[in-house]
């Protein structure tokens, strides 16, 4: 018979607990990472469109474009949201 000499002694069930922990962590972090990547891509597209629009109309500033975008966003709070809820 061959003796199994462990390089580092680990407690019983160490790999089971570690494997399950890593699996749960991976299951939680994968959708979070996907959401972060999608958000960054969306912001990148908005920035590119903003730069292109500023190139077309030199009188516009980035702040003006950001204000226009903010006005176009439908928010969950405020008087507009209250009107939408009443409908």
XYZ file of C-alpha atoms in Angstrom:
87
model
C 0.000 0.000 0.000
C 1.052 3.548 -0.646
C 0.863 6.075 2.161
C -0.778 9.396 1.338
C 1.405 12.169 2.682
C -0.431 15.465 2.709
C 1.621 18.564 2.037
C -0.738 20.729 4.073
C -3.193 19.238 6.531
C -6.718 20.573 6.089
C -9.749 19.871 8.239
C -12.318 17.283 7.207
C -14.823 18.749 4.759
C -12.586 21.689 3.863
C -12.930 21.220 0.125
C -16.685 20.661 0.359
C -17.221 23.919 2.242
C -14.788 25.817 0.028
C -16.322 24.475 -3.190
C -19.873 25.275 -2.109
C -18.853 28.748 -0.948
C -17.152 29.518 -4.246
C -20.157 28.195 -6.179
C -22.611 30.366 -4.254
C -20.337 33.399 -4.575
C -20.056 32.789 -8.328
C -23.838 32.418 -8.682
C -24.373 35.772 -6.958
C -21.559 37.737 -8.584
C -22.113 36.663 -12.207
C -25.423 38.572 -12.634
C -24.001 41.538 -10.731
C -20.991 41.638 -13.028
C -23.230 41.379 -16.090
C -25.325 44.309 -14.847
C -22.220 46.431 -14.234
C -20.871 45.671 -17.715
C -24.208 46.538 -19.331
C -24.373 49.807 -17.394
C -20.837 50.763 -18.468
C -21.623 49.938 -22.102
C -24.799 52.050 -21.955
C -22.906 54.993 -20.455
C -20.230 54.623 -23.125
C -22.875 54.773 -25.872
C -24.414 57.865 -24.268
C -20.997 59.544 -24.078
C -20.250 58.749 -27.727
C -23.615 60.146 -28.824
C -23.021 63.254 -26.721
C -19.596 63.831 -28.289
C -21.009 63.310 -31.784
C -23.831 65.767 -31.127
C -21.402 68.359 -29.754
C -19.298 67.953 -32.902
C -22.367 68.611 -35.066
C -23.495 71.675 -33.076
C -20.574 73.606 -31.542
C -22.929 75.882 -29.560
C -23.962 72.987 -27.316
C -22.067 72.181 -24.154
C -21.855 68.829 -22.467
C -23.857 70.211 -19.555
C -26.687 71.209 -21.905
C -26.811 67.709 -23.353
C -26.784 66.118 -19.903
C -29.684 68.369 -18.884
C -31.643 67.343 -21.990
C -31.020 63.666 -21.231
C -32.085 64.150 -17.607
C -35.333 65.820 -18.690
C -36.110 62.912 -21.018
C -35.653 60.265 -18.298
C -38.850 59.066 -16.661
C -38.224 58.962 -12.919
C -40.082 56.964 -10.265
C -40.548 60.052 -8.043
C -41.877 63.572 -8.403
C -45.072 65.131 -9.763
C -44.838 63.339 -13.116
C -44.699 59.981 -11.398
C -47.727 60.868 -9.272
C -49.667 61.760 -12.421
C -48.701 58.468 -14.061
C -49.839 56.533 -10.977
C -53.231 58.295 -10.951
C -53.948 57.245 -14.555
